[in-house]
JSON list of C-alpha atoms in Angstrom, two decimals:
[
{"chain": "A", "resi": 1, "resn": "ALA", "atom": "CA", "xyz": [-207.01, -29.35, -8.93]},
{"chain": "A", "resi": 2, "resn": "GLN", "atom": "CA", "xyz": [-205.77, -32.04, -6.61]},
{"chain": "A", "resi": 3, "resn": "LYS", "atom": "CA", "xyz": [-205.15, -30.85, -3.08]},
{"chain": "A", "resi": 4, "resn": "VAL", "atom": "CA", "xyz": [-204.48, -32.03, 0.34]},
{"chain": "A", "resi": 5, "resn": "THR", "atom": "CA", "xyz": [-205.49, -30.32, 3.48]},
{"chain": "A", "resi": 6, "resn": "GLN", "atom": "CA", "xyz": [-204.45, -30.95, 7.10]},
{"chain": "A", "resi": 7, "resn": "ALA", "atom": "CA", "xyz": [-206.22, -28.25, 8.88]},
{"chain": "A", "resi": 8, "resn": "GLN", "atom": "CA", "xyz": [-204.51, -29.19, 12.51]},
{"chain": "A", "resi": 9, "resn": "THR", "atom": "CA", "xyz": [-201.17, -27.43, 12.49]},
{"chain": "A", "resi": 10, "resn": "GLU", "atom": "CA", "xyz": [-200.19, -28.70, 15.87]},
{"chain": "A", "resi": 11, "resn": "ILE", "atom": "CA", "xyz": [-201.74, -30.97, 18.44]},
{"chain": "A", "resi": 12, "resn": "SER", "atom": "CA", "xyz": [-200.43, -31.60, 22.01]},
{"chain": "A", "resi": 13, "resn": "VAL", "atom": "CA", "xyz": [-201.85, -34.12, 24.39]},
{"chain": "A", "resi": 14, "resn": "VAL", "atom": "CA", "xyz": [-200.65, -35.97, 27.20]},
{"chain": "A", "resi": 15, "resn": "GLU", "atom": "CA", "xyz": [-199.39, -39.45, 26.89]},
{"chain": "A", "resi": 16, "resn": "LYS", "atom": "CA", "xyz": [-201.95, -42.49, 26.89]},
{"chain": "A", "resi": 17, "resn": "GLU", "atom": "CA", "xyz": [-204.64, -40.01, 25.34]},
{"chain": "A", "resi": 18, "resn": "ASP", "atom": "CA", "xyz": [-206.21, -40.94, 21.87]},
{"chain": "A", "resi": 19, "resn": "VAL", "atom": "CA", "xyz": [-205.78, -38.44, 19.08]},
{"chain": "A", "resi": 20, "resn": "THR", "atom": "CA", "xyz": [-206.96, -38.24, 15.66]},
{"chain": "A", "resi": 21, "resn": "LEU", "atom": "CA", "xyz": [-205.33, -36.44, 12.76]},
{"chain": "A", "resi": 22, "resn": "ASP", "atom": "CA", "xyz": [-207.44, -35.20, 10.00]},
{"chain": "A", "resi": 23, "resn": "CYS", "atom": "CA", "xyz": [-206.85, -35.36, 6.44]},
{"chain": "A", "resi": 24, "resn": "VAL", "atom": "CA", "xyz": [-209.11, -34.06, 3.55]},
{"chain": "A", "resi": 25, "resn": "TYR", "atom": "CA", "xyz": [-208.39, -34.54, -0.19]},
{"chain": "A", "resi": 26, "resn": "GLU", "atom": "CA", "xyz": [-209.52, -33.08, -3.43]},
{"chain": "A", "resi": 27, "resn": "THR", "atom": "CA", "xyz": [-209.14, -34.98, -6.81]},
{"chain": "A", "resi": 28, "resn": "ARG", "atom": "CA", "xyz": [-210.99, -35.44, -10.01]},
{"chain": "A", "resi": 29, "resn": "ASP", "atom": "CA", "xyz": [-209.51, -38.81, -10.53]},
{"chain": "A", "resi": 30, "resn": "THR", "atom": "CA", "xyz": [-211.41, -41.93, -9.83]},
{"chain": "A", "resi": 31, "resn": "THR", "atom": "CA", "xyz": [-208.18, -44.07, -9.21]},
{"chain": "A", "resi": 32, "resn": "TYR", "atom": "CA", "xyz": [-205.95, -42.67, -6.77]},
{"chain": "A", "resi": 33, "resn": "TYR", "atom": "CA", "xyz": [-203.96, -43.37, -3.64]},
{"chain": "A", "resi": 34, "resn": "LEU", "atom": "CA", "xyz": [-203.75, -42.00, -0.20]},
{"chain": "A", "resi": 35, "resn": "PHE", "atom": "CA", "xyz": [-200.87, -42.25, 2.24]},
{"chain": "A", "resi": 36, "resn": "TRP", "atom": "CA", "xyz": [-199.67, -41.20, 5.78]},
{"chain": "A", "resi": 37, "resn": "TYR", "atom": "CA", "xyz": [-196.03, -40.65, 6.46]},
{"chain": "A", "resi": 38, "resn": "LYS", "atom": "CA", "xyz": [-194.44, -39.81, 9.83]},
{"chain": "A", "resi": 39, "resn": "GLN", "atom": "CA", "xyz": [-191.32, -37.38, 9.76]},
{"chain": "A", "resi": 40, "resn": "PRO", "atom": "CA", "xyz": [-189.46, -37.47, 13.04]},
{"chain": "A", "resi": 41, "resn": "PRO", "atom": "CA", "xyz": [-186.86, -34.69, 13.85]},
{"chain": "A", "resi": 42, "resn": "SER", "atom": "CA", "xyz": [-184.27, -36.66, 11.90]},
{"chain": "A", "resi": 43, "resn": "GLY", "atom": "CA", "xyz": [-185.92, -35.68, 8.70]},
{"chain": "A", "resi": 44, "resn": "GLU", "atom": "CA", "xyz": [-186.47, -39.15, 7.32]},
{"chain": "A", "resi": 45, "resn": "LEU", "atom": "CA", "xyz": [-190.09, -39.86, 6.05]},
{"chain": "A", "resi": 46, "resn": "VAL", "atom": "CA", "xyz": [-191.39, -43.00, 7.33]},
{"chain": "A", "resi": 47, "resn": "PHE", "atom": "CA", "xyz": [-194.07, -44.69, 5.53]},
{"chain": "A", "resi": 48, "resn": "LEU", "atom": "CA", "xyz": [-197.33, -45.67, 7.53]},
{"chain": "A", "resi": 49, "resn": "ILE", "atom": "CA", "xyz": [-199.97, -46.74, 5.02]},
{"chain": "A", "resi": 50, "resn": "ARG", "atom": "CA", "xyz": [-201.09, -46.51, 1.48]},
{"chain": "A", "resi": 51, "resn": "ARG", "atom": "CA", "xyz": [-204.66, -47.13, 0.48]},
{"chain": "A", "resi": 52, "resn": "ASN", "atom": "CA", "xyz": [-206.26, -47.19, -2.98]},
{"chain": "A", "resi": 53, "resn": "SER", "atom": "CA", "xyz": [-209.39, -45.40, -3.89]},
{"chain": "A", "resi": 54, "resn": "PHE", "atom": "CA", "xyz": [-211.34, -48.65, -4.30]},
{"chain": "A", "resi": 55, "resn": "ASP", "atom": "CA", "xyz": [-210.64, -49.94, -0.76]},
{"chain": "A", "resi": 56, "resn": "GLU", "atom": "CA", "xyz": [-212.62, -48.07, 1.98]},
{"chain": "A", "resi": 57, "resn": "GLN", "atom": "CA", "xyz": [-212.06, -50.61, 4.56]},
{"chain": "A", "resi": 58, "resn": "ASN", "atom": "CA", "xyz": [-210.56, -49.19, 7.72]},
{"chain": "A", "resi": 59, "resn": "GLU", "atom": "CA", "xyz": [-207.25, -50.28, 8.86]},
{"chain": "A", "resi": 60, "resn": "ILE", "atom": "CA", "xyz": [-206.07, -51.02, 12.16]},
{"chain": "A", "resi": 61, "resn": "SER", "atom": "CA", "xyz": [-202.27, -51.68, 12.88]},
{"chain": "A", "resi": 62, "resn": "GLY", "atom": "CA", "xyz": [-201.45, -51.86, 16.67]},
{"chain": "A", "resi": 63, "resn": "ARG", "atom": "CA", "xyz": [-202.19, -48.57, 18.16]},
{"chain": "A", "resi": 64, "resn": "TYR", "atom": "CA", "xyz": [-202.71, -46.99, 14.54]},
{"chain": "A", "resi": 65, "resn": "SER", "atom": "CA", "xyz": [-205.91, -47.01, 12.68]},
{"chain": "A", "resi": 66, "resn": "TRP", "atom": "CA", "xyz": [-207.15, -45.22, 9.70]},
{"chain": "A", "resi": 67, "resn": "ASN", "atom": "CA", "xyz": [-210.67, -44.19, 8.63]},
{"chain": "A", "resi": 68, "resn": "PHE", "atom": "CA", "xyz": [-211.22, -43.65, 4.74]},
{"chain": "A", "resi": 69, "resn": "GLN", "atom": "CA", "xyz": [-214.42, -42.19, 3.67]},
{"chain": "A", "resi": 70, "resn": "LYS", "atom": "CA", "xyz": [-214.79, -41.27, 0.26]},
{"chain": "A", "resi": 71, "resn": "SER", "atom": "CA", "xyz": [-218.23, -39.71, 0.96]},
{"chain": "A", "resi": 72, "resn": "THR", "atom": "CA", "xyz": [-216.55, -36.82, 2.66]},
{"chain": "A", "resi": 73, "resn": "SER", "atom": "CA", "xyz": [-213.10, -37.22, 1.00]},
{"chain": "A", "resi": 74, "resn": "SER", "atom": "CA", "xyz": [-211.52, -37.91, 4.33]},
{"chain": "A", "resi": 75, "resn": "PHE", "atom": "CA", "xyz": [-208.57, -39.94, 5.42]},
{"chain": "A", "resi": 76, "resn": "ASN", "atom": "CA", "xyz": [-208.24, -39.74, 9.13]},
{"chain": "A", "resi": 77, "resn": "PHE", "atom": "CA", "xyz": [-205.50, -41.25, 11.20]},
{"chain": "A", "resi": 78, "resn": "THR", "atom": "CA", "xyz": [-206.03, -42.12, 14.91]},
{"chain": "A", "resi": 79, "resn": "ILE", "atom": "CA", "xyz": [-203.33, -43.13, 17.63]},
{"chain": "A", "resi": 80, "resn": "THR", "atom": "CA", "xyz": [-204.77, -44.71, 20.33]},
{"chain": "A", "resi": 81, "resn": "ALA", "atom": "CA", "xyz": [-203.02, -44.59, 23.93]},
{"chain": "A", "resi": 82, "resn": "SER", "atom": "CA", "xyz": [-200.25, -42.22, 22.47]},
{"chain": "A", "resi": 83, "resn": "GLN", "atom": "CA", "xyz": [-196.84, -42.49, 23.54]},
{"chain": "A", "resi": 84, "resn": "VAL", "atom": "CA", "xyz": [-193.77, -39.92, 23.45]},
{"chain": "A", "resi": 85, "resn": "VAL", "atom": "CA", "xyz": [-192.21, -41.67, 20.74]},
{"chain": "A", "resi": 86, "resn": "ASP", "atom": "CA", "xyz": [-195.15, -40.93, 18.60]},
{"chain": "A", "resi": 87, "resn": "SER", "atom": "CA", "xyz": [-194.23, -37.31, 18.82]},
{"chain": "A", "resi": 88, "resn": "ALA", "atom": "CA", "xyz": [-193.39, -36.34, 15.13]},
{"chain": "A", "resi": 89, "resn": "VAL", "atom": "CA", "xyz": [-194.89, -34.23, 12.29]},
{"chain": "A", "resi": 90, "resn": "TYR", "atom": "CA", "xyz": [-197.49, -36.52, 10.26]},
{"chain": "A", "resi": 91, "resn": "PHE", "atom": "CA", "xyz": [-198.26, -35.94, 6.67]},
{"chain": "A", "resi": 92, "resn": "CYS", "atom": "CA", "xyz": [-201.10, -36.97, 4.55]},
{"chain": "A", "resi": 93, "resn": "ALA", "atom": "CA", "xyz": [-200.38, -37.51, 0.81]},
{"chain": "A", "resi": 94, "resn": "LEU", "atom": "CA", "xyz": [-202.28, -38.19, -2.38]},
{"chain": "A", "resi": 95, "resn": "SER", "atom": "CA", "xyz": [-201.17, -39.83, -5.61]},
{"chain": "A", "resi": 96, "resn": "GLU", "atom": "CA", "xyz": [-203.62, -39.57, -8.58]},
{"chain": "A", "resi": 97, "resn": "GLY", "atom": "CA", "xyz": [-203.66, -42.32, -11.45]},
{"chain": "A", "resi": 98, "resn": "SER", "atom": "CA", "xyz": [-203.02, -45.89, -11.26]},
{"chain": "A", "resi": 99, "resn": "ASP", "atom": "CA", "xyz": [-199.45, -45.65, -10.57]},
{"chain": "A", "resi": 100, "resn": "SER", "atom": "CA", "xyz": [-199.09, -45.02, -6.70]},
{"chain": "A", "resi": 101, "resn": "ASN", "atom": "CA", "xyz": [-195.32, -43.91, -7.30]},
{"chain": "A", "resi": 102, "resn": "TYR", "atom": "CA", "xyz": [-195.90, -40.98, -9.39]},
{"chain": "A", "resi": 103, "resn": "GLN", "atom": "CA", "xyz": [-195.91, -37.57, -8.05]},
{"chain": "A", "resi": 104, "resn": "LEU", "atom": "CA", "xyz": [-197.21, -37.17, -4.33]},
{"chain": "A", "resi": 105, "resn": "ILE", "atom": "CA", "xyz": [-199.12, -34.26, -3.50]},
{"chain": "A", "resi": 106, "resn": "TRP", "atom": "CA", "xyz": [-198.63, -33.55, 0.23]},
{"chain": "A", "resi": 107, "resn": "GLY", "atom": "CA", "xyz": [-200.60, -31.73, 3.27]},
{"chain": "A", "resi": 108, "resn": "ALA", "atom": "CA", "xyz": [-198.97, -29.20, 5.07]},
{"chain": "A", "resi": 109, "resn": "GLY", "atom": "CA", "xyz": [-198.60, -31.43, 7.88]},
{"chain": "A", "resi": 110, "resn": "THR", "atom": "CA", "xyz": [-199.60, -31.79, 11.55]},
{"chain": "A", "resi": 111, "resn": "LYS", "atom": "CA", "xyz": [-197.03, -31.63, 14.36]},
{"chain": "A", "resi": 112, "resn": "LEU", "atom": "CA", "xyz": [-197.96, -33.87, 17.13]},
{"chain": "A", "resi": 113, "resn": "ILE", "atom": "CA", "xyz": [-196.66, -33.41, 20.68]},
{"chain": "A", "resi": 114, "resn": "ILE", "atom": "CA", "xyz": [-196.98, -36.04, 23.03]},
{"chain": "A", "resi": 115, "resn": "LYS", "atom": "CA", "xyz": [-196.37, -34.97, 26.80]},
{"chain": "A", "resi": 116, "resn": "PRO", "atom": "CA", "xyz": [-195.22, -37.35, 29.46]},
{"chain": "B", "resi": 1, "resn": "GLU", "atom": "CA", "xyz": [-181.26, -54.61, 2.00]},
{"chain": "B", "resi": 2, "resn": "THR", "atom": "CA", "xyz": [-179.79, -51.04, 2.14]},
{"chain": "B", "resi": 3, "resn": "GLY", "atom": "CA", "xyz": [-182.03, -48.21, 2.12]},
{"chain": "B", "resi": 4, "resn": "VAL", "atom": "CA", "xyz": [-181.69, -44.86, 0.45]},
{"chain": "B", "resi": 5, "resn": "THR", "atom": "CA", "xyz": [-178.62, -42.90, 0.99]},
{"chain": "B", "resi": 6, "resn": "GLN", "atom": "CA", "xyz": [-178.33, -38.90, 0.29]},
{"chain": "B", "resi": 7, "resn": "SER", "atom": "CA", "xyz": [-175.26, -37.00, 0.41]},
{"chain": "B", "resi": 8, "resn": "PRO", "atom": "CA", "xyz": [-174.16, -34.46, 1.84]},
{"chain": "B", "resi": 9, "resn": "THR", "atom": "CA", "xyz": [-176.33, -34.36, 4.84]},
{"chain": "B", "resi": 10, "resn": "HIS", "atom": "CA", "xyz": [-175.78, -30.59, 5.17]},
{"chain": "B", "resi": 11, "resn": "LEU", "atom": "CA", "xyz": [-174.53, -27.97, 2.74]},
{"chain": "B", "resi": 12, "resn": "ILE", "atom": "CA", "xyz": [-174.05, -24.18, 2.83]},
{"chain": "B", "resi": 13, "resn": "LYS", "atom": "CA", "xyz": [-173.89, -22.31, -0.38]},
{"chain": "B", "resi": 14, "resn": "THR", "atom": "CA", "xyz": [-173.90, -18.76, -1.66]},
{"chain": "B", "resi": 15, "resn": "ARG", "atom": "CA", "xyz": [-176.65, -17.09, -3.62]},
{"chain": "B", "resi": 16, "resn": "GLY", "atom": "CA", "xyz": [-175.65, -17.60, -7.19]},
{"chain": "B", "resi": 17, "resn": "GLN", "atom": "CA", "xyz": [-173.69, -20.73, -6.98]},
{"chain": "B", "resi": 18, "resn": "GLN", "atom": "CA", "xyz": [-174.45, -24.09, -8.13]},
{"chain": "B", "resi": 19, "resn": "VAL", "atom": "CA", "xyz": [-174.77, -27.51, -6.18]},
{"chain": "B", "resi": 20, "resn": "THR", "atom": "CA", "xyz": [-175.18, -30.92, -6.89]},
{"chain": "B", "resi": 21, "resn": "LEU", "atom": "CA", "xyz": [-177.06, -33.42, -4.44]},
{"chain": "B", "resi": 22, "resn": "ARG", "atom": "CA", "xyz": [-176.61, -37.02, -4.70]},
{"chain": "B", "resi": 23, "resn": "CYS", "atom": "CA", "xyz": [-178.72, -40.02, -4.01]},
{"chain": "B", "resi": 24, "resn": "SER", "atom": "CA", "xyz": [-178.16, -43.89, -4.05]},
{"chain": "B", "resi": 25, "resn": "SER", "atom": "CA", "xyz": [-181.59, -45.53, -4.48]},
{"chain": "B", "resi": 26, "resn": "GLN", "atom": "CA", "xyz": [-182.52, -48.76, -2.66]},
{"chain": "B", "resi": 27, "resn": "SER", "atom": "CA", "xyz": [-181.26, -51.96, -3.94]},
{"chain": "B", "resi": 28, "resn": "GLY", "atom": "CA", "xyz": [-183.79, -53.30, -6.71]},
{"chain": "B", "resi": 29, "resn": "HIS", "atom": "CA", "xyz": [-185.33, -50.00, -7.15]},
{"chain": "B", "resi": 30, "resn": "ASN", "atom": "CA", "xyz": [-185.48, -48.36, -10.77]},
{"chain": "B", "resi": 31, "resn": "THR", "atom": "CA", "xyz": [-187.33, -45.11, -9.92]},
{"chain": "B", "resi": 32, "resn": "VAL", "atom": "CA", "xyz": [-185.95, -41.95, -8.02]},
{"chain": "B", "resi": 33, "resn": "SER", "atom": "CA", "xyz": [-188.19, -38.92, -7.15]},
{"chain": "B", "resi": 34, "resn": "TRP", "atom": "CA", "xyz": [-186.89, -35.75, -5.62]},
{"chain": "B", "resi": 35, "resn": "TYR", "atom": "CA", "xyz": [-188.87, -33.26, -3.39]},
{"chain": "B", "resi": 36, "resn": "GLN", "atom": "CA", "xyz": [-188.00, -29.82, -1.83]},
{"chain": "B", "resi": 37, "resn": "GLN", "atom": "CA", "xyz": [-189.36, -29.34, 1.71]},
{"chain": "B", "resi": 38, "resn": "ALA", "atom": "CA", "xyz": [-189.42, -26.00, 2.87]},
{"chain": "B", "resi": 39, "resn": "LEU", "atom": "CA", "xyz": [-189.23, -25.25, 6.73]},
{"chain": "B", "resi": 40, "resn": "GLY", "atom": "CA", "xyz": [-192.78, -25.97, 8.22]},
{"chain": "B", "resi": 41, "resn": "GLN", "atom": "CA", "xyz": [-194.30, -27.23, 5.04]},
{"chain": "B", "resi": 42, "resn": "GLY", "atom": "CA", "xyz": [-195.06, -30.50, 3.13]},
{"chain": "B", "resi": 43, "resn": "PRO", "atom": "CA", "xyz": [-192.58, -31.75, 0.44]},
{"chain": "B", "resi": 44, "resn": "GLN", "atom": "CA", "xyz": [-193.04, -30.57, -3.12]},
{"chain": "B", "resi": 45, "resn": "PHE", "atom": "CA", "xyz": [-192.37, -32.76, -6.25]},
{"chain": "B", "resi": 46, "resn": "ILE", "atom": "CA", "xyz": [-189.38, -31.61, -8.26]},
{"chain": "B", "resi": 47, "resn": "PHE", "atom": "CA", "xyz": [-189.25, -34.43, -10.58]},
{"chain": "B", "resi": 48, "resn": "GLN", "atom": "CA", "xyz": [-188.88, -38.23, -11.12]},
{"chain": "B", "resi": 49, "resn": "TYR", "atom": "CA", "xyz": [-186.45, -40.28, -12.99]},
{"chain": "B", "resi": 50, "resn": "TYR", "atom": "CA", "xyz": [-187.29, -43.93, -14.34]},
{"chain": "B", "resi": 51, "resn": "ARG", "atom": "CA", "xyz": [-184.59, -45.94, -15.92]},
{"chain": "B", "resi": 52, "resn": "GLU", "atom": "CA", "xyz": [-182.52, -42.98, -16.64]},
{"chain": "B", "resi": 53, "resn": "GLU", "atom": "CA", "xyz": [-185.35, -40.88, -18.32]},
{"chain": "B", "resi": 54, "resn": "GLU", "atom": "CA", "xyz": [-187.19, -38.01, -16.76]},
{"chain": "B", "resi": 55, "resn": "ASN", "atom": "CA", "xyz": [-190.78, -39.45, -15.94]},
{"chain": "B", "resi": 56, "resn": "GLY", "atom": "CA", "xyz": [-192.59, -36.27, -14.91]},
{"chain": "B", "resi": 57, "resn": "ARG", "atom": "CA", "xyz": [-191.62, -32.67, -13.52]},
{"chain": "B", "resi": 58, "resn": "GLY", "atom": "CA", "xyz": [-193.35, -30.49, -10.83]},
{"chain": "B", "resi": 59, "resn": "ASN", "atom": "CA", "xyz": [-193.64, -26.63, -10.99]},
{"chain": "B", "resi": 60, "resn": "PHE", "atom": "CA", "xyz": [-189.81, -25.95, -10.71]},
{"chain": "B", "resi": 61, "resn": "PRO", "atom": "CA", "xyz": [-187.73, -23.84, -13.20]},
{"chain": "B", "resi": 62, "resn": "PRO", "atom": "CA", "xyz": [-185.28, -25.32, -15.67]},
{"chain": "B", "resi": 63, "resn": "ARG", "atom": "CA", "xyz": [-182.45, -24.49, -13.34]},
{"chain": "B", "resi": 64, "resn": "PHE", "atom": "CA", "xyz": [-183.40, -27.67, -11.50]},
{"chain": "B", "resi": 65, "resn": "SER", "atom": "CA", "xyz": [-182.13, -30.65, -13.19]},
{"chain": "B", "resi": 66, "resn": "GLY", "atom": "CA", "xyz": [-181.44, -34.18, -12.62]},
{"chain": "B", "resi": 67, "resn": "LEU", "atom": "CA", "xyz": [-179.66, -37.34, -13.91]},
{"chain": "B", "resi": 68, "resn": "GLN", "atom": "CA", "xyz": [-180.23, -40.89, -13.13]},
{"chain": "B", "resi": 69, "resn": "PHE", "atom": "CA", "xyz": [-177.49, -43.28, -13.60]},
{"chain": "B", "resi": 70, "resn": "PRO", "atom": "CA", "xyz": [-177.41, -46.89, -14.91]},
{"chain": "B", "resi": 71, "resn": "ASN", "atom": "CA", "xyz": [-177.15, -48.18, -11.38]},
{"chain": "B", "resi": 72, "resn": "TYR", "atom": "CA", "xyz": [-180.34, -46.08, -10.65]},
{"chain": "B", "resi": 73, "resn": "SER", "atom": "CA", "xyz": [-178.45, -43.77, -8.20]},
{"chain": "B", "resi": 74, "resn": "SER", "atom": "CA", "xyz": [-179.29, -40.13, -9.02]},
{"chain": "B", "resi": 75, "resn": "GLU", "atom": "CA", "xyz": [-178.27, -36.26, -8.91]},
{"chain": "B", "resi": 76, "resn": "LEU", "atom": "CA", "xyz": [-180.14, -33.27, -8.28]},
{"chain": "B", "resi": 77, "resn": "ASN", "atom": "CA", "xyz": [-178.42, -30.08, -9.93]},
{"chain": "B", "resi": 78, "resn": "VAL", "atom": "CA", "xyz": [-179.55, -26.51, -8.97]},
{"chain": "B", "resi": 79, "resn": "ASN", "atom": "CA", "xyz": [-177.96, -23.61, -10.69]},
{"chain": "B", "resi": 80, "resn": "ALA", "atom": "CA", "xyz": [-177.99, -20.01, -9.56]},
{"chain": "B", "resi": 81, "resn": "LEU", "atom": "CA", "xyz": [-179.05, -20.63, -6.25]},
{"chain": "B", "resi": 82, "resn": "GLU", "atom": "CA", "xyz": [-181.48, -18.44, -4.63]},
{"chain": "B", "resi": 83, "resn": "LEU", "atom": "CA", "xyz": [-182.33, -17.65, -0.98]},
{"chain": "B", "resi": 84, "resn": "ASP", "atom": "CA", "xyz": [-185.40, -19.43, -1.40]},
{"chain": "B", "resi": 85, "resn": "ASP", "atom": "CA", "xyz": [-183.89, -22.66, -2.42]},
{"chain": "B", "resi": 86, "resn": "SER", "atom": "CA", "xyz": [-182.95, -23.34, 1.11]},
{"chain": "B", "resi": 87, "resn": "ALA", "atom": "CA", "xyz": [-184.67, -26.17, 2.07]},
{"chain": "B", "resi": 88, "resn": "LEU", "atom": "CA", "xyz": [-184.56, -29.97, 2.90]},
{"chain": "B", "resi": 89, "resn": "TYR", "atom": "CA", "xyz": [-184.24, -31.96, -0.33]},
{"chain": "B", "resi": 90, "resn": "LEU", "atom": "CA", "xyz": [-185.43, -35.49, -0.09]},
{"chain": "B", "resi": 91, "resn": "CYS", "atom": "CA", "xyz": [-185.00, -38.40, -2.50]},
{"chain": "B", "resi": 92, "resn": "ALA", "atom": "CA", "xyz": [-187.10, -41.48, -2.60]},
{"chain": "B", "resi": 93, "resn": "SER", "atom": "CA", "xyz": [-186.73, -44.63, -4.70]},
{"chain": "B", "resi": 94, "resn": "SER", "atom": "CA", "xyz": [-189.44, -46.99, -5.70]},
{"chain": "B", "resi": 95, "resn": "ASN", "atom": "CA", "xyz": [-190.39, -49.73, -8.01]},
{"chain": "B", "resi": 96, "resn": "ARG", "atom": "CA", "xyz": [-193.59, -49.93, -10.13]},
{"chain": "B", "resi": 97, "resn": "GLY", "atom": "CA", "xyz": [-196.32, -50.91, -8.02]},
{"chain": "B", "resi": 98, "resn": "GLY", "atom": "CA", "xyz": [-194.38, -50.51, -4.75]},
{"chain": "B", "resi": 99, "resn": "GLY", "atom": "CA", "xyz": [-193.94, -47.90, -2.16]},
{"chain": "B", "resi": 100, "resn": "TYR", "atom": "CA", "xyz": [-191.54, -44.93, -1.85]},
{"chain": "B", "resi": 101, "resn": "THR", "atom": "CA", "xyz": [-188.56, -45.37, 0.60]},
{"chain": "B", "resi": 102, "resn": "PHE", "atom": "CA", "xyz": [-187.17, -42.08, 1.56]},
{"chain": "B", "resi": 103, "resn": "GLY", "atom": "CA", "xyz": [-183.60, -40.97, 2.38]},
{"chain": "B", "resi": 104, "resn": "SER", "atom": "CA", "xyz": [-182.85, -38.66, 5.43]},
{"chain": "B", "resi": 105, "resn": "GLY", "atom": "CA", "xyz": [-182.38, -35.77, 2.85]},
{"chain": "B", "resi": 106, "resn": "THR", "atom": "CA", "xyz": [-179.80, -32.91, 2.30]},
{"chain": "B", "resi": 107, "resn": "ARG", "atom": "CA", "xyz": [-180.43, -29.66, 4.36]},
{"chain": "B", "resi": 108, "resn": "LEU", "atom": "CA", "xyz": [-179.47, -27.09, 1.87]},
{"chain": "B", "resi": 109, "resn": "THR", "atom": "CA", "xyz": [-179.00, -23.50, 3.18]},
{"chain": "B", "resi": 110, "resn": "VAL", "atom": "CA", "xyz": [-178.49, -20.62, 0.73]},
{"chain": "B", "resi": 111, "resn": "VAL", "atom": "CA", "xyz": [-176.95, -17.42, 2.09]}
]
């Protein structure tokens, strides 16, 4: 059965520290998509990244980077030099099959607190 | 380009009542998905509509129903409300091959 696990319920760091959010997934499909979303207190889910199962290249976007490793079924997210504005709940999600817009299976989320 | 708009933003209903939540999809998007997010949890897929037809359903009872209109806007209806239906209801629109755009959600409280 498909599943997404975010073992870290809450992480608290001081501003400018680096922080990594873990995501482990389970799927029997060979074609799938992985996502990260940010949810600030306002509630809206903000898309950060989508990665398909055939692309294991790491991604860097500014202070954000993602490490996708199929061998360990992990898709971890690192924020470098964290800022207070990064405080939010972060979700990892999985979509099976070739249609990345179909049902998303979500982890429970990691609440990230950045202290000034 | 307008984003996804949901209404109302907050709602309080009594157990046993019925509720209708509304979602206007982003311009150019023909697919709408609905998710339920209980407090402190990740979203759960309710169902998806593509070109006015239901295109998949999660593990929710039949009292959760939906519609999609010709302009691709959508409604989520919940009958016989239960206390456990209290949650944030999120709507997302998309196109085939593209990504989701989420609305800010409707916070439903059942008392």
